[in-house]
Amino acid sequence: MLAYSFHTLSDILEATLMNEISIAMTSTLFMLMASVITIEEEGEFPSFFTFALFSLTPLILITYTIVVGEIFDSKMLTILGVVYGISGFFIFFSGVIIWRLKEIFGRKMLVLSGSLALIGLHQMDYPFLRPIPWFAPIGFTIATVLTLTLLYGIFVVFRSEVYFRRHPPTTSELKEGSFLVSSDYFNRTMMPKLKEFPVLAFVRNIQGSDAWYKYFVTRAVSNYEKDISPTDLPRMLELSKRYLQASKGGVIVIDCPEYLALYNGFEALLKFLATLRDMVVVYKGTLIVITERGVWEDRQWVLLTKILREKSL
């Protein structure tokens, strides 16, 4: 954002060299940001579609350069136009890359990804619209609105980075590990130890405590900050990872595994729980899955107990 602001200021001051440097910095930083957060959040490289689109870069930039060269007689304007075109394209491409994070951040990602892509496109049209006097205030207004929208998108998407750090969990009284427990055992043995502890809970049946970070699992999501869809397993994993990263020794509670299995299938539930178990091991936390033996088939129960330790059911 600092680099983009620097670019806007240099444009107002008509400092050509400073403008070109700031443009290059802006596109480079946006591209780096998009690549890093995509790989970090998804745990993998961008999709085949992204690479396919990226492979068209030479064709797009050569076409853009030819068009700019045909329109402008001045060598300086041509060079400036090419700089804007290349940097604008990479900013646009950054927006395309991070769009895949919508599975984690939901519709909020549309604001961030969309504003980033539009900033890139607006920068690409700059060489063509700059000579038009009456468009100057309109272009500046568009750039300002897009910049503010981008700032808002960054805030709403990434404020969850510090969400769990407001009240970082201390070490709980429970043992580390992953446990499969009945609702009765949980209420009698575990709940009293967790009333004042900042548990991360994905629940449908238990009320929990005001100290908990609670997400109600429902198909009728009305509040993105408090509700979560049973099919949104990637977001549950992402929230769990950030919670455990905030402080080792965190406790995650899930009281509706059968509900998750209903919407995702039993195999998907197993993979989800196995991933959570691995996270808990890495960050030395505790995973508690509340369920009843009677709701599962024998084969399913055996597989569940291979992933989670059965505790006094």
PDB file of C-alpha atoms in Angstrom:
ATOM      1  CA  MET A   1       0.000   0.000   0.000  1.00  0.00           C
ATOM      2  CA  LEU A   2       2.913   2.317   0.738  1.00  0.00           C
ATOM      3  CA  ALA A   3       4.360   1.666  -2.721  1.00  0.00           C
ATOM      4  CA  TYR A   4       0.989   2.312  -4.392  1.00  0.00           C
ATOM      5  CA  SER A   5       0.553   5.557  -2.436  1.00  0.00           C
ATOM      6  CA  PHE A   6       4.071   6.555  -3.482  1.00  0.00           C
ATOM      7  CA  HIS A   7       3.067   5.921  -7.088  1.00  0.00           C
ATOM      8  CA  THR A   8      -0.033   8.122  -6.768  1.00  0.00           C
ATOM      9  CA  LEU A   9       1.959  10.939  -5.157  1.00  0.00           C
ATOM     10  CA  SER A  10       4.647  10.820  -7.846  1.00  0.00           C
ATOM     11  CA  ASP A  11       1.949  11.011 -10.510  1.00  0.00           C
ATOM     12  CA  ILE A  12       0.498  14.145  -8.920  1.00  0.00           C
ATOM     13  CA  LEU A  13       3.981  15.701  -8.724  1.00  0.00           C
ATOM     14  CA  GLU A  14       4.667  14.627 -12.333  1.00  0.00           C
ATOM     15  CA  ALA A  15       7.947  13.003 -11.292  1.00  0.00           C
ATOM     16  CA  THR A  16       8.390  10.519 -14.158  1.00  0.00           C
ATOM     17  CA  LEU A  17      11.374   8.547 -12.842  1.00  0.00           C
ATOM     18  CA  MET A  18       9.914   8.246  -9.358  1.00  0.00           C
ATOM     19  CA  ASN A  19       6.626   7.200 -10.954  1.00  0.00           C
ATOM     20  CA  GLU A  20       8.178   4.358 -12.932  1.00  0.00           C
ATOM     21  CA  ILE A  21      10.119   3.075  -9.918  1.00  0.00           C
ATOM     22  CA  SER A  22       7.033   3.143  -7.702  1.00  0.00           C
ATOM     23  CA  ILE A  23       4.974   1.344 -10.372  1.00  0.00           C
ATOM     24  CA  ALA A  24       7.534  -1.445 -10.551  1.00  0.00           C
ATOM     25  CA  MET A  25       7.627  -1.685  -6.744  1.00  0.00           C
ATOM     26  CA  THR A  26       3.834  -1.818  -6.559  1.00  0.00           C
ATOM     27  CA  SER A  27       3.399  -4.637  -9.074  1.00  0.00           C
ATOM     28  CA  THR A  28       6.297  -6.621  -7.602  1.00  0.00           C
ATOM     29  CA  LEU A  29       4.984  -6.385  -4.034  1.00  0.00           C
ATOM     30  CA  PHE A  30       1.402  -7.219  -5.028  1.00  0.00           C
ATOM     31  CA  MET A  31       2.568 -10.245  -7.004  1.00  0.00           C
ATOM     32  CA  LEU A  32       4.794 -11.396  -4.151  1.00  0.00           C
ATOM     33  CA  MET A  33       1.972 -10.952  -1.639  1.00  0.00           C
ATOM     34  CA  ALA A  34      -0.482 -12.917  -3.780  1.00  0.00           C
ATOM     35  CA  SER A  35       1.911 -15.799  -4.326  1.00  0.00           C
ATOM     36  CA  VAL A  36       3.030 -16.026  -0.698  1.00  0.00           C
ATOM     37  CA  ILE A  37      -0.410 -15.951   0.915  1.00  0.00           C
ATOM     38  CA  THR A  38      -1.802 -18.414  -1.630  1.00  0.00           C
ATOM     39  CA  ILE A  39       0.957 -20.939  -1.006  1.00  0.00           C
ATOM     40  CA  GLU A  40       0.862 -20.376   2.767  1.00  0.00           C
ATOM     41  CA  GLU A  41      -2.913 -20.563   3.176  1.00  0.00           C
ATOM     42  CA  GLU A  42      -3.581 -23.369   0.690  1.00  0.00           C
ATOM     43  CA  GLY A  43      -0.412 -25.329   1.361  1.00  0.00           C
ATOM     44  CA  GLU A  44       0.123 -25.776  -2.379  1.00  0.00           C
ATOM     45  CA  PHE A  45       1.086 -23.874  -5.496  1.00  0.00           C
ATOM     46  CA  PRO A  46      -1.487 -21.963  -7.585  1.00  0.00           C
ATOM     47  CA  SER A  47      -3.855 -24.020  -9.738  1.00  0.00           C
ATOM     48  CA  PHE A  48      -3.343 -25.191 -13.310  1.00  0.00           C
ATOM     49  CA  PHE A  49      -5.746 -22.478 -14.489  1.00  0.00           C
ATOM     50  CA  THR A  50      -3.558 -19.833 -12.885  1.00  0.00           C
ATOM     51  CA  PHE A  51      -0.443 -21.164 -14.579  1.00  0.00           C
ATOM     52  CA  ALA A  52      -2.310 -21.406 -17.900  1.00  0.00           C
ATOM     53  CA  LEU A  53      -3.375 -17.779 -17.609  1.00  0.00           C
ATOM     54  CA  PHE A  54       0.131 -16.792 -16.616  1.00  0.00           C
ATOM     55  CA  SER A  55       1.494 -18.508 -19.743  1.00  0.00           C
ATOM     56  CA  LEU A  56      -0.439 -15.969 -21.834  1.00  0.00           C
ATOM     57  CA  THR A  57       1.590 -13.144 -20.289  1.00  0.00           C
ATOM     58  CA  PRO A  58       4.019 -12.725 -23.240  1.00  0.00           C
ATOM     59  CA  LEU A  59       1.175 -12.588 -25.768  1.00  0.00           C
ATOM     60  CA  ILE A  60      -0.829 -10.092 -23.720  1.00  0.00           C
ATOM     61  CA  LEU A  61       2.126  -7.817 -23.015  1.00  0.00           C
ATOM     62  CA  ILE A  62       3.425  -7.908 -26.601  1.00  0.00           C
ATOM     63  CA  THR A  63      -0.039  -7.028 -27.909  1.00  0.00           C
ATOM     64  CA  TYR A  64      -0.327  -4.216 -25.373  1.00  0.00           C
ATOM     65  CA  THR A  65       3.130  -2.894 -26.331  1.00  0.00           C
ATOM     66  CA  ILE A  66       2.269  -2.905 -30.048  1.00  0.00           C
ATOM     67  CA  VAL A  67      -0.964  -1.005 -29.412  1.00  0.00           C
ATOM     68  CA  VAL A  68       0.813   1.575 -27.238  1.00  0.00           C
ATOM     69  CA  GLY A  69       3.549   1.995 -29.857  1.00  0.00           C
ATOM     70  CA  GLU A  70       0.984   2.583 -32.603  1.00  0.00           C
ATOM     71  CA  ILE A  71      -0.929   5.184 -30.615  1.00  0.00           C
ATOM     72  CA  PHE A  72       1.925   7.290 -29.204  1.00  0.00           C
ATOM     73  CA  ASP A  73       4.573   9.014 -31.304  1.00  0.00           C
ATOM     74  CA  SER A  74       6.650  10.024 -28.299  1.00  0.00           C
ATOM     75  CA  LYS A  75       9.256   7.484 -27.200  1.00  0.00           C
ATOM     76  CA  MET A  76       8.849   8.553 -23.569  1.00  0.00           C
ATOM     77  CA  LEU A  77       5.076   8.046 -23.655  1.00  0.00           C
ATOM     78  CA  THR A  78       5.562   4.645 -25.257  1.00  0.00           C
ATOM     79  CA  ILE A  79       8.006   3.548 -22.553  1.00  0.00           C
ATOM     80  CA  LEU A  80       5.722   4.914 -19.843  1.00  0.00           C
ATOM     81  CA  GLY A  81       2.758   3.129 -21.389  1.00  0.00           C
ATOM     82  CA  VAL A  82       4.601  -0.189 -21.459  1.00  0.00           C
ATOM     83  CA  VAL A  83       5.648   0.214 -17.815  1.00  0.00           C
ATOM     84  CA  TYR A  84       2.044   0.880 -16.803  1.00  0.00           C
ATOM     85  CA  GLY A  85       0.787  -2.019 -18.885  1.00  0.00           C
ATOM     86  CA  ILE A  86       3.211  -4.586 -17.491  1.00  0.00           C
ATOM     87  CA  SER A  87       2.797  -3.533 -13.868  1.00  0.00           C
ATOM     88  CA  GLY A  88      -0.976  -3.249 -14.229  1.00  0.00           C
ATOM     89  CA  PHE A  89      -1.197  -6.738 -15.681  1.00  0.00           C
ATOM     90  CA  PHE A  90       0.742  -8.251 -12.795  1.00  0.00           C
ATOM     91  CA  ILE A  91      -1.410  -6.430 -10.246  1.00  0.00           C
ATOM     92  CA  PHE A  92      -4.489  -7.774 -12.046  1.00  0.00           C
ATOM     93  CA  PHE A  93      -2.952 -11.240 -12.054  1.00  0.00           C
ATOM     94  CA  SER A  94      -2.334 -10.975  -8.304  1.00  0.00           C
ATOM     95  CA  GLY A  95      -6.067 -10.497  -7.813  1.00  0.00           C
ATOM     96  CA  VAL A  96      -6.726 -13.606  -9.905  1.00  0.00           C
ATOM     97  CA  ILE A  97      -4.268 -15.681  -7.852  1.00  0.00           C
ATOM     98  CA  ILE A  98      -5.756 -14.860  -4.457  1.00  0.00           C
ATOM     99  CA  TRP A  99      -9.336 -15.415  -5.636  1.00  0.00           C
ATOM    100  CA  ARG A 100      -8.952 -19.128  -4.891  1.00  0.00           C
ATOM    101  CA  LEU A 101      -8.771 -18.270  -1.178  1.00  0.00           C
ATOM    102  CA  LYS A 102     -12.536 -17.682  -1.274  1.00  0.00           C
ATOM    103  CA  GLU A 103     -12.987 -21.220   0.091  1.00  0.00           C
ATOM    104  CA  ILE A 104     -11.360 -20.039   3.310  1.00  0.00           C
ATOM    105  CA  PHE A 105     -12.477 -16.419   3.584  1.00  0.00           C
ATOM    106  CA  GLY A 106     -15.823 -16.616   1.761  1.00  0.00           C
ATOM    107  CA  ARG A 107     -17.374 -13.618   0.037  1.00  0.00           C
ATOM    108  CA  LYS A 108     -14.967 -11.259   1.778  1.00  0.00           C
ATOM    109  CA  MET A 109     -12.312 -12.381  -0.680  1.00  0.00           C
ATOM    110  CA  LEU A 110     -14.381 -10.868  -3.510  1.00  0.00           C
ATOM    111  CA  VAL A 111     -13.680  -7.384  -2.116  1.00  0.00           C
ATOM    112  CA  LEU A 112      -9.929  -7.936  -1.868  1.00  0.00           C
ATOM    113  CA  SER A 113      -9.468  -9.921  -5.064  1.00  0.00           C
ATOM    114  CA  GLY A 114     -11.854  -7.757  -7.092  1.00  0.00           C
ATOM    115  CA  SER A 115     -10.376  -4.428  -6.012  1.00  0.00           C
ATOM    116  CA  LEU A 116      -6.850  -5.687  -6.705  1.00  0.00           C
ATOM    117  CA  ALA A 117      -7.807  -6.882 -10.190  1.00  0.00           C
ATOM    118  CA  LEU A 118      -9.628  -3.614 -10.972  1.00  0.00           C
ATOM    119  CA  ILE A 119      -6.637  -1.554  -9.807  1.00  0.00           C
ATOM    120  CA  GLY A 120      -4.513  -3.500 -12.279  1.00  0.00           C
ATOM    121  CA  LEU A 121      -6.954  -2.967 -15.149  1.00  0.00           C
ATOM    122  CA  HIS A 122      -7.292   0.718 -14.295  1.00  0.00           C
ATOM    123  CA  GLN A 123      -3.532   1.076 -14.358  1.00  0.00           C
ATOM    124  CA  MET A 124      -3.392  -0.586 -17.787  1.00  0.00           C
ATOM    125  CA  ASP A 125      -5.838   1.947 -19.237  1.00  0.00           C
ATOM    126  CA  TYR A 126      -3.938   4.883 -17.745  1.00  0.00           C
ATOM    127  CA  PRO A 127      -1.650   5.571 -20.772  1.00  0.00           C
ATOM    128  CA  PHE A 128      -4.668   5.796 -23.076  1.00  0.00           C
ATOM    129  CA  LEU A 129      -6.815   7.995 -20.836  1.00  0.00           C
ATOM    130  CA  ARG A 130      -4.094  10.225 -19.396  1.00  0.00           C
ATOM    131  CA  PRO A 131      -4.015  12.627 -22.401  1.00  0.00           C
ATOM    132  CA  ILE A 132      -7.760  13.296 -22.039  1.00  0.00           C
ATOM    133  CA  PRO A 133      -8.035  16.390 -19.764  1.00  0.00           C
ATOM    134  CA  TRP A 134     -11.644  15.925 -18.653  1.00  0.00           C
ATOM    135  CA  PHE A 135     -10.990  12.320 -17.552  1.00  0.00           C
ATOM    136  CA  ALA A 136      -8.194  13.233 -15.117  1.00  0.00           C
ATOM    137  CA  PRO A 137     -10.432  13.926 -12.066  1.00  0.00           C
ATOM    138  CA  ILE A 138     -12.553  10.875 -12.886  1.00  0.00           C
ATOM    139  CA  GLY A 139      -9.486   8.650 -13.116  1.00  0.00           C
ATOM    140  CA  PHE A 140      -8.117   9.989  -9.843  1.00  0.00           C
ATOM    141  CA  THR A 141     -11.476   9.387  -8.145  1.00  0.00           C
ATOM    142  CA  ILE A 142     -11.616   5.821  -9.467  1.00  0.00           C
ATOM    143  CA  ALA A 143      -8.064   5.158  -8.236  1.00  0.00           C
ATOM    144  CA  THR A 144      -8.908   6.585  -4.808  1.00  0.00           C
ATOM    145  CA  VAL A 145     -12.087   4.517  -4.460  1.00  0.00           C
ATOM    146  CA  LEU A 146     -10.297   1.339  -5.536  1.00  0.00           C
ATOM    147  CA  THR A 147      -7.446   1.992  -3.105  1.00  0.00           C
ATOM    148  CA  LEU A 148      -9.864   2.505  -0.201  1.00  0.00           C
ATOM    149  CA  THR A 149     -11.778  -0.616  -1.233  1.00  0.00           C
ATOM    150  CA  LEU A 150      -8.520  -2.567  -1.283  1.00  0.00           C
ATOM    151  CA  LEU A 151      -7.677  -1.327   2.213  1.00  0.00           C
ATOM    152  CA  TYR A 152     -11.116  -2.394   3.418  1.00  0.00           C
ATOM    153  CA  GLY A 153     -10.675  -5.797   1.775  1.00  0.00           C
ATOM    154  CA  ILE A 154      -7.315  -6.311   3.466  1.00  0.00           C
ATOM    155  CA  PHE A 155      -8.853  -5.390   6.822  1.00  0.00           C
ATOM    156  CA  VAL A 156     -11.916  -7.659   6.648  1.00  0.00           C
ATOM    157  CA  VAL A 157     -10.001 -10.623   5.237  1.00  0.00           C
ATOM    158  CA  PHE A 158      -6.870 -10.620   7.338  1.00  0.00           C
ATOM    159  CA  ARG A 159      -8.125  -9.301  10.661  1.00  0.00           C
ATOM    160  CA  SER A 160      -8.624 -12.952  11.598  1.00  0.00           C
ATOM    161  CA  GLU A 161      -4.815 -13.129  11.686  1.00  0.00           C
ATOM    162  CA  VAL A 162      -4.960 -11.399  15.088  1.00  0.00           C
ATOM    163  CA  TYR A 163      -8.446 -12.542  16.097  1.00  0.00           C
ATOM    164  CA  PHE A 164      -7.250 -15.266  18.446  1.00  0.00           C
ATOM    165  CA  ARG A 165      -4.462 -13.115  19.876  1.00  0.00           C
ATOM    166  CA  ARG A 166      -6.861 -10.821  21.746  1.00  0.00           C
ATOM    167  CA  HIS A 167      -7.033 -13.353  24.564  1.00  0.00           C
ATOM    168  CA  PRO A 168      -4.313 -15.889  23.833  1.00  0.00           C
ATOM    169  CA  PRO A 169      -4.994 -19.198  25.572  1.00  0.00           C
ATOM    170  CA  THR A 170      -2.881 -20.301  28.480  1.00  0.00           C
ATOM    171  CA  THR A 171      -2.182 -23.967  29.069  1.00  0.00           C
ATOM    172  CA  SER A 172      -5.378 -25.887  29.787  1.00  0.00           C
ATOM    173  CA  GLU A 173      -5.837 -28.462  32.535  1.00  0.00           C
ATOM    174  CA  LEU A 174      -6.512 -31.155  29.953  1.00  0.00           C
ATOM    175  CA  LYS A 175      -3.918 -33.526  28.594  1.00  0.00           C
ATOM    176  CA  GLU A 176      -2.564 -33.026  25.103  1.00  0.00           C
ATOM    177  CA  GLY A 177      -3.988 -35.267  22.410  1.00  0.00           C
ATOM    178  CA  SER A 178      -7.115 -36.078  20.421  1.00  0.00           C
ATOM    179  CA  PHE A 179     -10.085 -37.599  22.230  1.00  0.00           C
ATOM    180  CA  LEU A 180     -13.429 -39.131  21.338  1.00  0.00           C
ATOM    181  CA  VAL A 181     -15.891 -38.605  24.205  1.00  0.00           C
ATOM    182  CA  SER A 182     -19.599 -38.855  24.950  1.00  0.00           C
ATOM    183  CA  SER A 183     -21.614 -35.741  25.728  1.00  0.00           C
ATOM    184  CA  ASP A 184     -22.178 -37.001  29.272  1.00  0.00           C
ATOM    185  CA  TYR A 185     -18.459 -37.529  29.881  1.00  0.00           C
ATOM    186  CA  PHE A 186     -17.640 -34.127  28.419  1.00  0.00           C
ATOM    187  CA  ASN A 187     -20.186 -32.308  30.586  1.00  0.00           C
ATOM    188  CA  ARG A 188     -19.104 -34.108  33.783  1.00  0.00           C
ATOM    189  CA  THR A 189     -15.343 -34.236  33.372  1.00  0.00           C
ATOM    190  CA  MET A 190     -14.113 -31.725  30.835  1.00  0.00           C
ATOM    191  CA  MET A 191     -16.558 -28.837  30.761  1.00  0.00           C
ATOM    192  CA  PRO A 192     -15.786 -27.628  34.321  1.00  0.00           C
ATOM    193  CA  LYS A 193     -12.119 -27.268  33.351  1.00  0.00           C
ATOM    194  CA  LEU A 194     -12.927 -25.298  30.203  1.00  0.00           C
ATOM    195  CA  LYS A 195     -15.483 -22.734  31.392  1.00  0.00           C
ATOM    196  CA  GLU A 196     -12.934 -19.922  31.611  1.00  0.00           C
ATOM    197  CA  PHE A 197     -10.622 -21.222  28.904  1.00  0.00           C
ATOM    198  CA  PRO A 198     -10.752 -19.696  25.371  1.00  0.00           C
ATOM    199  CA  VAL A 199     -11.752 -22.871  23.525  1.00  0.00           C
ATOM    200  CA  LEU A 200     -12.281 -22.907  19.762  1.00  0.00           C
ATOM    201  CA  ALA A 201     -15.611 -24.705  19.329  1.00  0.00           C
ATOM    202  CA  PHE A 202     -17.565 -25.850  16.268  1.00  0.00           C
ATOM    203  CA  VAL A 203     -20.875 -26.757  17.844  1.00  0.00           C
ATOM    204  CA  ARG A 204     -24.582 -27.415  17.366  1.00  0.00           C
ATOM    205  CA  ASN A 205     -25.700 -28.770  20.722  1.00  0.00           C
ATOM    206  CA  ILE A 206     -23.624 -27.427  23.607  1.00  0.00           C
ATOM    207  CA  GLN A 207     -23.775 -23.817  24.798  1.00  0.00           C
ATOM    208  CA  GLY A 208     -20.197 -23.583  25.962  1.00  0.00           C
ATOM    209  CA  SER A 209     -18.917 -20.471  27.693  1.00  0.00           C
ATOM    210  CA  ASP A 210     -18.657 -16.761  26.917  1.00  0.00           C
ATOM    211  CA  ALA A 211     -14.885 -17.208  26.947  1.00  0.00           C
ATOM    212  CA  TRP A 212     -15.077 -19.557  23.965  1.00  0.00           C
ATOM    213  CA  TYR A 213     -14.602 -18.767  20.290  1.00  0.00           C
ATOM    214  CA  LYS A 214     -17.844 -20.410  19.157  1.00  0.00           C
ATOM    215  CA  TYR A 215     -18.952 -21.147  15.608  1.00  0.00           C
ATOM    216  CA  PHE A 216     -22.450 -22.512  15.116  1.00  0.00           C
ATOM    217  CA  VAL A 217     -22.388 -25.192  12.418  1.00  0.00           C
ATOM    218  CA  THR A 218     -25.395 -24.687  10.143  1.00  0.00           C
ATOM    219  CA  ARG A 219     -26.417 -24.636   6.508  1.00  0.00           C
ATOM    220  CA  ALA A 220     -28.340 -21.417   7.169  1.00  0.00           C
ATOM    221  CA  VAL A 221     -25.324 -19.148   7.602  1.00  0.00           C
ATOM    222  CA  SER A 222     -26.560 -15.670   8.545  1.00  0.00           C
ATOM    223  CA  ASN A 223     -23.497 -14.270  10.324  1.00  0.00           C
ATOM    224  CA  TYR A 224     -20.140 -15.146   8.771  1.00  0.00           C
ATOM    225  CA  GLU A 225     -18.328 -14.216  11.989  1.00  0.00           C
ATOM    226  CA  LYS A 226     -20.353 -16.630  14.145  1.00  0.00           C
ATOM    227  CA  ASP A 227     -21.768 -19.260  11.794  1.00  0.00           C
ATOM    228  CA  ILE A 228     -20.008 -21.790   9.602  1.00  0.00           C
ATOM    229  CA  SER A 229     -21.365 -24.193   7.004  1.00  0.00           C
ATOM    230  CA  PRO A 230     -20.867 -27.933   7.609  1.00  0.00           C
ATOM    231  CA  THR A 231     -19.385 -28.157   4.104  1.00  0.00           C
ATOM    232  CA  ASP A 232     -16.809 -25.455   4.823  1.00  0.00           C
ATOM    233  CA  LEU A 233     -14.178 -27.819   6.199  1.00  0.00           C
ATOM    234  CA  PRO A 234     -11.286 -25.785   4.711  1.00  0.00           C
ATOM    235  CA  ARG A 235     -12.335 -22.768   6.776  1.00  0.00           C
ATOM    236  CA  MET A 236     -12.595 -24.875   9.926  1.00  0.00           C
ATOM    237  CA  LEU A 237      -9.054 -26.118   9.334  1.00  0.00           C
ATOM    238  CA  GLU A 238      -7.794 -22.600   8.700  1.00  0.00           C
ATOM    239  CA  LEU A 239      -9.427 -21.242  11.858  1.00  0.00           C
ATOM    240  CA  SER A 240      -8.032 -24.164  13.836  1.00  0.00           C
ATOM    241  CA  LYS A 241      -4.525 -23.587  12.521  1.00  0.00           C
ATOM    242  CA  ARG A 242      -4.585 -19.894  13.407  1.00  0.00           C
ATOM    243  CA  TYR A 243      -6.037 -20.599  16.816  1.00  0.00           C
ATOM    244  CA  LEU A 244      -3.340 -23.154  17.616  1.00  0.00           C
ATOM    245  CA  GLN A 245      -0.620 -20.883  16.226  1.00  0.00           C
ATOM    246  CA  ALA A 246      -1.738 -18.046  18.508  1.00  0.00           C
ATOM    247  CA  SER A 247      -0.622 -20.012  21.538  1.00  0.00           C
ATOM    248  CA  LYS A 248       0.382 -23.606  22.046  1.00  0.00           C
ATOM    249  CA  GLY A 249      -1.893 -25.591  24.301  1.00  0.00           C
ATOM    250  CA  GLY A 250      -5.217 -24.591  22.740  1.00  0.00           C
ATOM    251  CA  VAL A 251      -8.348 -26.745  22.918  1.00  0.00           C
ATOM    252  CA  ILE A 252     -10.636 -27.450  19.945  1.00  0.00           C
ATOM    253  CA  VAL A 253     -14.114 -28.888  20.536  1.00  0.00           C
ATOM    254  CA  ILE A 254     -16.388 -30.401  17.873  1.00  0.00           C
ATOM    255  CA  ASP A 255     -19.780 -31.694  18.990  1.00  0.00           C
ATOM    256  CA  CYS A 256     -21.339 -32.557  15.619  1.00  0.00           C
ATOM    257  CA  PRO A 257     -19.133 -35.017  13.683  1.00  0.00           C
ATOM    258  CA  GLU A 258     -22.183 -36.953  12.481  1.00  0.00           C
ATOM    259  CA  TYR A 259     -23.607 -33.711  11.042  1.00  0.00           C
ATOM    260  CA  LEU A 260     -20.336 -33.073   9.196  1.00  0.00           C
ATOM    261  CA  ALA A 261     -20.381 -36.649   7.879  1.00  0.00           C
ATOM    262  CA  LEU A 262     -23.936 -36.162   6.614  1.00  0.00           C
ATOM    263  CA  TYR A 263     -22.960 -33.239   4.382  1.00  0.00           C
ATOM    264  CA  ASN A 264     -19.411 -34.218   3.433  1.00  0.00           C
ATOM    265  CA  GLY A 265     -19.381 -38.002   3.572  1.00  0.00           C
ATOM    266  CA  PHE A 266     -17.639 -40.199   6.117  1.00  0.00           C
ATOM    267  CA  GLU A 267     -14.337 -40.395   4.211  1.00  0.00           C
ATOM    268  CA  ALA A 268     -14.094 -36.594   4.058  1.00  0.00           C
ATOM    269  CA  LEU A 269     -14.808 -36.426   7.797  1.00  0.00           C
ATOM    270  CA  LEU A 270     -11.970 -38.877   8.495  1.00  0.00           C
ATOM    271  CA  LYS A 271      -9.519 -36.809   6.457  1.00  0.00           C
ATOM    272  CA  PHE A 272     -10.685 -33.653   8.233  1.00  0.00           C
ATOM    273  CA  LEU A 273     -10.245 -35.173  11.701  1.00  0.00           C
ATOM    274  CA  ALA A 274      -6.879 -36.676  10.764  1.00  0.00           C
ATOM    275  CA  THR A 275      -5.637 -33.254   9.662  1.00  0.00           C
ATOM    276  CA  LEU A 276      -6.898 -31.663  12.879  1.00  0.00           C
ATOM    277  CA  ARG A 277      -5.192 -34.388  14.911  1.00  0.00           C
ATOM    278  CA  ASP A 278      -1.893 -33.667  13.156  1.00  0.00           C
ATOM    279  CA  MET A 279      -2.264 -29.936  13.850  1.00  0.00           C
ATOM    280  CA  VAL A 280      -2.909 -30.649  17.511  1.00  0.00           C
ATOM    281  CA  VAL A 281       0.225 -32.801  17.688  1.00  0.00           C
ATOM    282  CA  VAL A 282       2.368 -30.114  16.056  1.00  0.00           C
ATOM    283  CA  TYR A 283       1.092 -27.290  18.284  1.00  0.00           C
ATOM    284  CA  LYS A 284       0.734 -29.403  21.448  1.00  0.00           C
ATOM    285  CA  GLY A 285      -2.970 -28.803  21.834  1.00  0.00           C
ATOM    286  CA  THR A 286      -6.094 -30.835  22.551  1.00  0.00           C
ATOM    287  CA  LEU A 287      -8.855 -31.979  20.198  1.00  0.00           C
ATOM    288  CA  ILE A 288     -12.165 -33.123  21.689  1.00  0.00           C
ATOM    289  CA  VAL A 289     -14.783 -34.722  19.441  1.00  0.00           C
ATOM    290  CA  ILE A 290     -18.135 -35.269  21.165  1.00  0.00           C
ATOM    291  CA  THR A 291     -20.372 -38.015  19.824  1.00  0.00           C
ATOM    292  CA  GLU A 292     -22.286 -41.164  20.782  1.00  0.00           C
ATOM    293  CA  ARG A 293     -21.324 -44.714  19.888  1.00  0.00           C
ATOM    294  CA  GLY A 294     -24.826 -45.587  18.706  1.00  0.00           C
ATOM    295  CA  VAL A 295     -24.910 -43.181  15.755  1.00  0.00           C
ATOM    296  CA  TRP A 296     -22.025 -44.906  13.934  1.00  0.00           C
ATOM    297  CA  GLU A 297     -21.715 -48.216  12.132  1.00  0.00           C
ATOM    298  CA  ASP A 298     -19.160 -50.674  13.521  1.00  0.00           C
ATOM    299  CA  ARG A 299     -16.730 -50.081  10.666  1.00  0.00           C
ATOM    300  CA  GLN A 300     -17.026 -46.311  11.028  1.00  0.00           C
ATOM    301  CA  TRP A 301     -16.463 -46.488  14.772  1.00  0.00           C
ATOM    302  CA  VAL A 302     -13.304 -48.551  14.340  1.00  0.00           C
ATOM    303  CA  LEU A 303     -11.904 -46.001  11.894  1.00  0.00           C
ATOM    304  CA  LEU A 304     -12.797 -43.095  14.188  1.00  0.00           C
ATOM    305  CA  THR A 305     -11.058 -44.702  17.143  1.00  0.00           C
ATOM    306  CA  LYS A 306      -7.942 -45.230  15.037  1.00  0.00           C
ATOM    307  CA  ILE A 307      -7.695 -41.472  14.568  1.00  0.00           C
ATOM    308  CA  LEU A 308      -8.988 -40.342  17.975  1.00  0.00           C
ATOM    309  CA  ARG A 309      -8.432 -41.919  21.373  1.00  0.00           C
ATOM    310  CA  GLU A 310     -11.679 -43.222  22.867  1.00  0.00           C
ATOM    311  CA  LYS A 311     -12.063 -41.832  26.376  1.00  0.00           C
ATOM    312  CA  SER A 312     -14.612 -43.260  28.843  1.00  0.00           C
ATOM    313  CA  LEU A 313     -17.535 -43.427  26.468  1.00  0.00           C
TER     314      LEU A 313
END
